[in-house]
């Protein structure tokens, strides 16, 4: 036979697009439209139904950016449509290529009691509303549409700076034009034919060019179109389908890949829209999904993020009632067990614990269920601390997808065990489709089968199916394709299935899975460690403030019977957890989101500090003694430390409620500091170190007296600010591309420099103008401290720039040790392989340490930044290590004024450091003591001994029993033993899970035994 494949494909493509799909709705009549444009923020649905409406016509414009317009549509089903399925077709001005990123609407009916009844959403890929399954003569209908005119920010030319990302700067001009609002007859046989043709057309494209199966499909497609009368589509659709029945009935191969489909809509809790709009996106999507569940008995839909359920409960109770009913039926599936789909790189360990505890508590309280796995498809890399935290929170599996976005290296597994810093492992799956927005296209299904790395030993993968971000989730077209792909020759098998069932089957197939050790580093979006510093700084400070509030409130409750503020702490924690969402904390949302985040997190910080202040006042009592409340148990040496002690303070005239200088070392502040001005600059010296500052304010020498080691290489000054051009190829706020290093300006100009010694502290103040900005740096050295403290106040007004602070270090370090949750992760400093070369910007929490094998080291500590880069430098026989901290960026999309304004960033250079010293100094910088006037010294609730043991938190139990929860971890990466001394009358001590569930474990005493980086949560019964 002659080759006619291209002719058949072209024929089917045109007939499907131009004749069959348009005929799915055979007859239309226009609806009567009226509208009411709100002048302010969205209103409850009941209020929307009660608005006064003015006439509106198809063709009219509507909706300024971020506006809300309510439409009322009325009509009458004609008598001649009796027995037909009738739908409303609404086009608000949609662009199908912008699904999830433009105008949307939620349709309501008026219920029998006059209350709003949600129907489903309208969006570019879902423009229909159900009216009646079977018309019964003339029937009047009325619908209300809550239309949201969200602007398109990620347009056909993406990443263009725009002022539309904030309601304060957006345009008042209308963005959209209604094309039509019609009543129409739905033709089910034509709809089914459209899916038959689409599935077969896509399937044949993935089969071998001359395979018999492909040829049979092509012939069947031609046969079907031969009997389809293009002027009588409705009447002949059944005949055409009959020609396709045999090829659609051919069963899949016995060895066919198995795809576990789950309905899905990845709804970013904020991104190119504010939080308030996410509430409406969730309402729209879940209304559509509960409707689809009612119509499709095999379909299952999963949604993560307890926060999104809580929003529905609070703001859209009419939607939430439908969600609860569908959850009770076991078909609407709460997934993930987290408060939001958070970033996992930057939050503290305590924050991740609370993501799990608040998420699971909500699901259990509202639905009586727990999530068995962590569902986190889209986050920008995954901390190596996660496996232990997930396991100790009771989770059995982990699901993500984002690593498929790697720029350079293809991840080698899809189903595997992921091992964390402590050796814990959790079974993990990446979908080989490389998407969390699957449409079940032939290309996606074939890709899943073809790319699955474990094909030799396993047979199954997951497909999250649906449009995200307000695109409406899964469509009836997708469920129709799934039914055809359930058992179809040449295709993988597709089945709607609960992720728990998938993971049970996948683990059974892989009893001894391959292991990936260490962080899941995303080779992309490296700029998220730095963008929007104000959001990151306030989040870091709020985390610490809440941990301290729990400590002091617990102490007041146990010591004096004070009321513990459970409700206030829960509310504040949930606010912080929301802002850990993976487009808020990483700094990749619009200006509106970050403007609100700064305001809200500032409020959290103030409230948390007020809770601490109130508890400390109760504990201190009335009096004039000067007390220092110390919220940390870590000191250099890590032995005999008390958490939460308040002792007499010898500082004269302290200001009540003030916090001590966070630059103060955890070392004993004995001795003195001398400051000498020389021709070259200034010499600072105490009992431990000697530091030389040049006339340009650079650190040219940092000598550790005990070892005699110099920290700064000759001729390579540290504390050097460097300004880079920063214009990535795409994803401006997200990405730093490697070529940024090719253009750099050293900032050495000084407008003024001064030096002084006051209260035994040596201080140098340097002011630098640069480009469009300026900075003021205060350099201090204290008695008894090995840390040079650098307080940087920066007035930043740059465009597409990256500010680094460079520290060349005379240390031959084979690796860095960067703090992560409950420990640190090591990364080699060489670039032997493409995997190492890709890590040219990496993450830390409070410190990064470089150290020679078992010898001399130096650390950099900080109070509010996360990104850094490392390089090995060779000069003759000398090998040194440079560490550069990322301070500020200035991308223009999606926020054109990212980080403009004033920032404070505190950094410390720790001379002669090891892991214990770096840990202690990092904690000291982030958790300073507070001076209070009172009458009572306060004994700590707990104290720990044992090298490397750190107390992470002390709080009262979530179940409000009054029991005390103490979380400890091993911080140095080695086995250790110690004791937990309890300073109050108590009963048993037992280990519980991270989220405070009882474990099948014996009660313990005060003895502690921890593995490297192990986290333990202890519950202490009060006597």
mmCIF file of C-alpha atoms in Angstrom, residues 702-908:
data_model
loop_
_atom_site.group_PDB
_atom_site.id
_atom_site.type_symbol
_atom_site.label_atom_id
_atom_site.label_comp_id
_atom_site.label_asym_id
_atom_site.label_seq_id
_atom_site.Cartn_x
_atom_site.Cartn_y
_atom_site.Cartn_z
ATOM 1 C CA UNK A 702 42.366 37.461 61.201
ATOM 2 C CA UNK A 703 44.770 35.574 63.443
ATOM 3 C CA UNK A 704 43.771 32.792 65.810
ATOM 4 C CA UNK A 705 46.143 33.224 68.747
ATOM 5 C CA UNK A 706 45.915 29.712 70.150
ATOM 6 C CA UNK A 707 46.952 27.990 66.948
ATOM 7 C CA UNK A 708 48.888 30.819 65.373
ATOM 8 C CA UNK A 709 46.872 30.322 62.193
ATOM 9 C CA UNK A 710 46.028 33.155 59.833
ATOM 10 C CA UNK A 711 42.492 33.030 58.475
ATOM 11 C CA UNK A 712 42.861 35.459 55.552
ATOM 12 C CA UNK A 713 45.193 34.620 52.616
ATOM 13 C CA UNK A 714 47.894 37.181 51.931
ATOM 14 C CA UNK A 715 46.794 39.725 49.336
ATOM 15 C CA UNK A 716 43.166 38.549 49.309
ATOM 16 C CA UNK A 717 41.149 40.688 51.703
ATOM 17 C CA UNK A 718 37.867 39.468 53.128
ATOM 18 C CA UNK A 719 34.680 41.350 53.941
ATOM 19 C CA UNK A 720 34.696 42.439 50.301
ATOM 20 C CA UNK A 721 31.348 43.506 48.858
ATOM 21 C CA UNK A 722 30.967 42.539 45.210
ATOM 22 C CA UNK A 723 28.278 43.651 42.772
ATOM 23 C CA UNK A 724 27.336 41.400 39.852
ATOM 24 C CA UNK A 725 25.136 41.876 36.836
ATOM 25 C CA UNK A 726 22.238 39.465 37.344
ATOM 26 C CA UNK A 727 20.011 38.880 34.311
ATOM 27 C CA UNK A 728 19.125 35.191 33.958
ATOM 28 C CA UNK A 729 17.814 33.702 30.738
ATOM 29 C CA UNK A 730 14.352 33.363 32.269
ATOM 30 C CA UNK A 731 12.544 33.119 35.627
ATOM 31 C CA UNK A 732 14.064 36.363 36.907
ATOM 32 C CA UNK A 733 13.206 36.184 40.629
ATOM 33 C CA UNK A 734 13.898 32.445 40.623
ATOM 34 C CA UNK A 735 17.152 31.971 38.743
ATOM 35 C CA UNK A 736 20.794 32.865 39.032
ATOM 36 C CA UNK A 737 22.628 31.724 35.904
ATOM 37 C CA UNK A 738 26.266 30.771 36.186
ATOM 38 C CA UNK A 739 27.529 33.429 33.814
ATOM 39 C CA UNK A 740 26.715 36.126 36.402
ATOM 40 C CA UNK A 741 30.261 35.577 37.670
ATOM 41 C CA UNK A 742 31.743 36.909 34.447
ATOM 42 C CA UNK A 743 30.995 40.520 35.377
ATOM 43 C CA UNK A 744 31.819 41.789 38.863
ATOM 44 C CA UNK A 745 32.616 45.078 40.549
ATOM 45 C CA UNK A 746 34.584 45.107 43.817
ATOM 46 C CA UNK A 747 33.096 47.730 46.130
ATOM 47 C CA UNK A 748 36.110 49.256 47.855
ATOM 48 C CA UNK A 749 35.217 52.945 47.797
ATOM 49 C CA UNK A 750 34.711 54.409 51.270
ATOM 50 C CA UNK A 751 32.998 57.694 52.058
ATOM 51 C CA UNK A 752 33.917 57.537 55.746
ATOM 52 C CA UNK A 753 35.519 55.203 58.285
ATOM 53 C CA UNK A 754 35.778 55.694 62.042
ATOM 54 C CA UNK A 755 36.861 53.640 65.034
ATOM 55 C CA UNK A 756 36.086 53.626 68.740
ATOM 56 C CA UNK A 757 36.134 51.525 71.909
ATOM 57 C CA UNK A 758 33.134 51.716 74.218
ATOM 58 C CA UNK A 759 32.232 49.465 77.157
ATOM 59 C CA UNK A 760 35.138 47.223 76.199
ATOM 60 C CA UNK A 761 33.861 46.662 72.642
ATOM 61 C CA UNK A 762 35.947 47.740 69.638
ATOM 62 C CA UNK A 763 33.879 49.188 66.808
ATOM 63 C CA UNK A 764 34.694 50.350 63.292
ATOM 64 C CA UNK A 765 32.036 52.018 61.159
ATOM 65 C CA UNK A 766 32.444 52.046 57.389
ATOM 66 C CA UNK A 767 30.169 53.858 54.946
ATOM 67 C CA UNK A 768 30.215 52.919 51.248
ATOM 68 C CA UNK A 769 28.392 54.478 48.335
ATOM 69 C CA UNK A 770 27.966 52.256 45.276
ATOM 70 C CA UNK A 771 25.981 52.386 42.071
ATOM 71 C CA UNK A 772 22.464 53.596 43.010
ATOM 72 C CA UNK A 773 22.804 52.412 46.602
ATOM 73 C CA UNK A 774 24.797 52.796 49.788
ATOM 74 C CA UNK A 775 25.659 50.795 52.868
ATOM 75 C CA UNK A 776 26.854 51.314 56.393
ATOM 76 C CA UNK A 777 28.793 48.492 58.022
ATOM 77 C CA UNK A 778 29.521 48.303 61.744
ATOM 78 C CA UNK A 779 32.419 45.964 62.559
ATOM 79 C CA UNK A 780 32.737 44.901 66.212
ATOM 80 C CA UNK A 781 35.000 42.680 68.276
ATOM 81 C CA UNK A 782 34.079 41.840 71.864
ATOM 82 C CA UNK A 783 36.136 40.571 74.777
ATOM 83 C CA UNK A 784 36.430 36.792 74.835
ATOM 84 C CA UNK A 785 34.963 36.395 71.352
ATOM 85 C CA UNK A 786 36.468 34.779 68.277
ATOM 86 C CA UNK A 787 33.758 36.255 66.062
ATOM 87 C CA UNK A 788 34.119 39.480 64.109
ATOM 88 C CA UNK A 789 30.568 40.789 63.947
ATOM 89 C CA UNK A 790 29.487 42.671 60.797
ATOM 90 C CA UNK A 791 26.235 44.604 60.947
ATOM 91 C CA UNK A 792 25.295 45.664 57.426
ATOM 92 C CA UNK A 793 22.691 48.365 56.841
ATOM 93 C CA UNK A 794 22.036 48.623 53.119
ATOM 94 C CA UNK A 795 19.913 51.143 51.237
ATOM 95 C CA UNK A 796 19.341 49.133 48.051
ATOM 96 C CA UNK A 797 18.051 50.614 44.806
ATOM 97 C CA UNK A 798 19.607 48.439 42.133
ATOM 98 C CA UNK A 799 18.195 46.895 38.984
ATOM 99 C CA UNK A 800 19.165 43.356 37.899
ATOM 100 C CA UNK A 801 22.109 43.197 40.272
ATOM 101 C CA UNK A 802 23.340 40.665 42.849
ATOM 102 C CA UNK A 803 25.240 41.753 45.958
ATOM 103 C CA UNK A 804 27.758 39.304 47.403
ATOM 104 C CA UNK A 805 30.007 39.532 50.467
ATOM 105 C CA UNK A 806 33.265 37.658 49.840
ATOM 106 C CA UNK A 807 35.540 35.911 52.354
ATOM 107 C CA UNK A 808 38.708 34.337 50.949
ATOM 108 C CA UNK A 809 39.851 31.970 53.710
ATOM 109 C CA UNK A 810 43.285 30.438 54.214
ATOM 110 C CA UNK A 811 41.745 27.021 54.762
ATOM 111 C CA UNK A 812 42.292 23.949 52.584
ATOM 112 C CA UNK A 813 38.725 22.683 52.826
ATOM 113 C CA UNK A 814 37.665 19.601 50.921
ATOM 114 C CA UNK A 815 34.042 20.367 51.743
ATOM 115 C CA UNK A 816 31.733 22.890 53.304
ATOM 116 C CA UNK A 817 29.426 22.142 56.207
ATOM 117 C CA UNK A 818 26.258 24.218 55.921
ATOM 118 C CA UNK A 819 23.584 24.138 58.580
ATOM 119 C CA UNK A 820 20.256 22.648 57.619
ATOM 120 C CA UNK A 821 17.345 21.553 59.793
ATOM 121 C CA UNK A 822 18.649 19.750 62.920
ATOM 122 C CA UNK A 823 22.214 19.407 61.674
ATOM 123 C CA UNK A 824 24.345 20.281 58.696
ATOM 124 C CA UNK A 825 25.034 18.981 55.227
ATOM 125 C CA UNK A 826 28.440 18.566 53.670
ATOM 126 C CA UNK A 827 29.188 19.524 50.070
ATOM 127 C CA UNK A 828 32.504 19.009 48.317
ATOM 128 C CA UNK A 829 34.346 22.106 47.172
ATOM 129 C CA UNK A 830 35.570 20.589 43.906
ATOM 130 C CA UNK A 831 33.673 20.303 40.624
ATOM 131 C CA UNK A 832 34.836 16.904 39.406
ATOM 132 C CA UNK A 833 31.460 16.040 37.900
ATOM 133 C CA UNK A 834 28.557 17.846 36.312
ATOM 134 C CA UNK A 835 26.523 17.229 39.477
ATOM 135 C CA UNK A 836 29.020 19.195 41.571
ATOM 136 C CA UNK A 837 29.493 21.893 38.938
ATOM 137 C CA UNK A 838 25.735 22.503 38.948
ATOM 138 C CA UNK A 839 25.837 23.432 42.650
ATOM 139 C CA UNK A 840 27.369 26.855 42.064
ATOM 140 C CA UNK A 841 24.888 28.440 44.508
ATOM 141 C CA UNK A 842 23.858 26.493 47.597
ATOM 142 C CA UNK A 843 21.910 26.885 50.816
ATOM 143 C CA UNK A 844 22.643 27.281 54.493
ATOM 144 C CA UNK A 845 20.756 28.262 57.592
ATOM 145 C CA UNK A 846 22.665 30.011 60.360
ATOM 146 C CA UNK A 847 26.196 29.037 59.423
ATOM 147 C CA UNK A 848 28.550 27.647 56.845
ATOM 148 C CA UNK A 849 31.843 26.137 57.991
ATOM 149 C CA UNK A 850 35.048 25.390 56.089
ATOM 150 C CA UNK A 851 37.625 23.326 57.921
ATOM 151 C CA UNK A 852 40.745 21.372 57.170
ATOM 152 C CA UNK A 853 40.535 17.655 57.900
ATOM 153 C CA UNK A 854 40.408 17.513 61.690
ATOM 154 C CA UNK A 855 42.098 20.887 61.942
ATOM 155 C CA UNK A 856 41.770 24.623 61.611
ATOM 156 C CA UNK A 857 38.553 26.132 60.303
ATOM 157 C CA UNK A 858 36.515 29.285 59.896
ATOM 158 C CA UNK A 859 32.789 29.837 59.798
ATOM 159 C CA UNK A 860 30.393 32.491 58.630
ATOM 160 C CA UNK A 861 27.221 32.990 60.639
ATOM 161 C CA UNK A 862 24.197 35.102 59.712
ATOM 162 C CA UNK A 863 20.791 36.195 60.935
ATOM 163 C CA UNK A 864 18.683 36.361 57.749
ATOM 164 C CA UNK A 865 20.276 34.995 54.556
ATOM 165 C CA UNK A 866 20.430 31.564 52.917
ATOM 166 C CA UNK A 867 22.500 31.545 49.721
ATOM 167 C CA UNK A 868 26.243 31.276 49.232
ATOM 168 C CA UNK A 869 28.848 30.046 46.783
ATOM 169 C CA UNK A 870 32.172 28.375 47.335
ATOM 170 C CA UNK A 871 35.359 28.133 45.297
ATOM 171 C CA UNK A 872 38.772 26.504 45.744
ATOM 172 C CA UNK A 873 41.632 28.776 44.765
ATOM 173 C CA UNK A 874 45.163 27.617 44.012
ATOM 174 C CA UNK A 875 48.099 30.022 44.086
ATOM 175 C CA UNK A 876 51.317 28.093 43.591
ATOM 176 C CA UNK A 877 51.333 25.465 46.311
ATOM 177 C CA UNK A 878 48.688 27.189 48.411
ATOM 178 C CA UNK A 879 45.087 26.005 48.309
ATOM 179 C CA UNK A 880 42.545 28.348 49.842
ATOM 180 C CA UNK A 881 38.760 28.414 50.021
ATOM 181 C CA UNK A 882 36.517 31.346 49.211
ATOM 182 C CA UNK A 883 33.011 31.635 50.570
ATOM 183 C CA UNK A 884 30.732 34.387 49.281
ATOM 184 C CA UNK A 885 27.423 35.178 50.926
ATOM 185 C CA UNK A 886 24.477 36.277 48.774
ATOM 186 C CA UNK A 887 22.916 39.340 50.355
ATOM 187 C CA UNK A 888 20.481 41.005 47.952
ATOM 188 C CA UNK A 889 19.102 40.697 44.423
ATOM 189 C CA UNK A 890 17.143 43.042 42.167
ATOM 190 C CA UNK A 891 15.124 41.025 39.622
ATOM 191 C CA UNK A 892 12.272 42.883 37.899
ATOM 192 C CA UNK A 893 9.779 40.038 37.443
ATOM 193 C CA UNK A 894 7.331 39.409 38.981
ATOM 194 C CA UNK A 895 8.041 42.353 41.340
ATOM 195 C CA UNK A 896 9.733 45.181 39.417
ATOM 196 C CA UNK A 897 10.999 46.793 42.631
ATOM 197 C CA UNK A 898 12.270 43.685 44.387
ATOM 198 C CA UNK A 899 14.074 44.501 47.646
ATOM 199 C CA UNK A 900 14.268 48.252 47.001
ATOM 200 C CA UNK A 901 14.725 49.998 50.315
ATOM 201 C CA UNK A 902 16.535 49.530 53.592
ATOM 202 C CA UNK A 903 17.809 46.178 54.865
ATOM 203 C CA UNK A 904 19.787 45.005 57.860
ATOM 204 C CA UNK A 905 21.846 41.835 57.529
ATOM 205 C CA UNK A 906 24.086 40.586 60.322
ATOM 206 C CA UNK A 907 27.065 38.377 59.584
ATOM 207 C CA UNK A 908 29.882 37.039 61.701
#
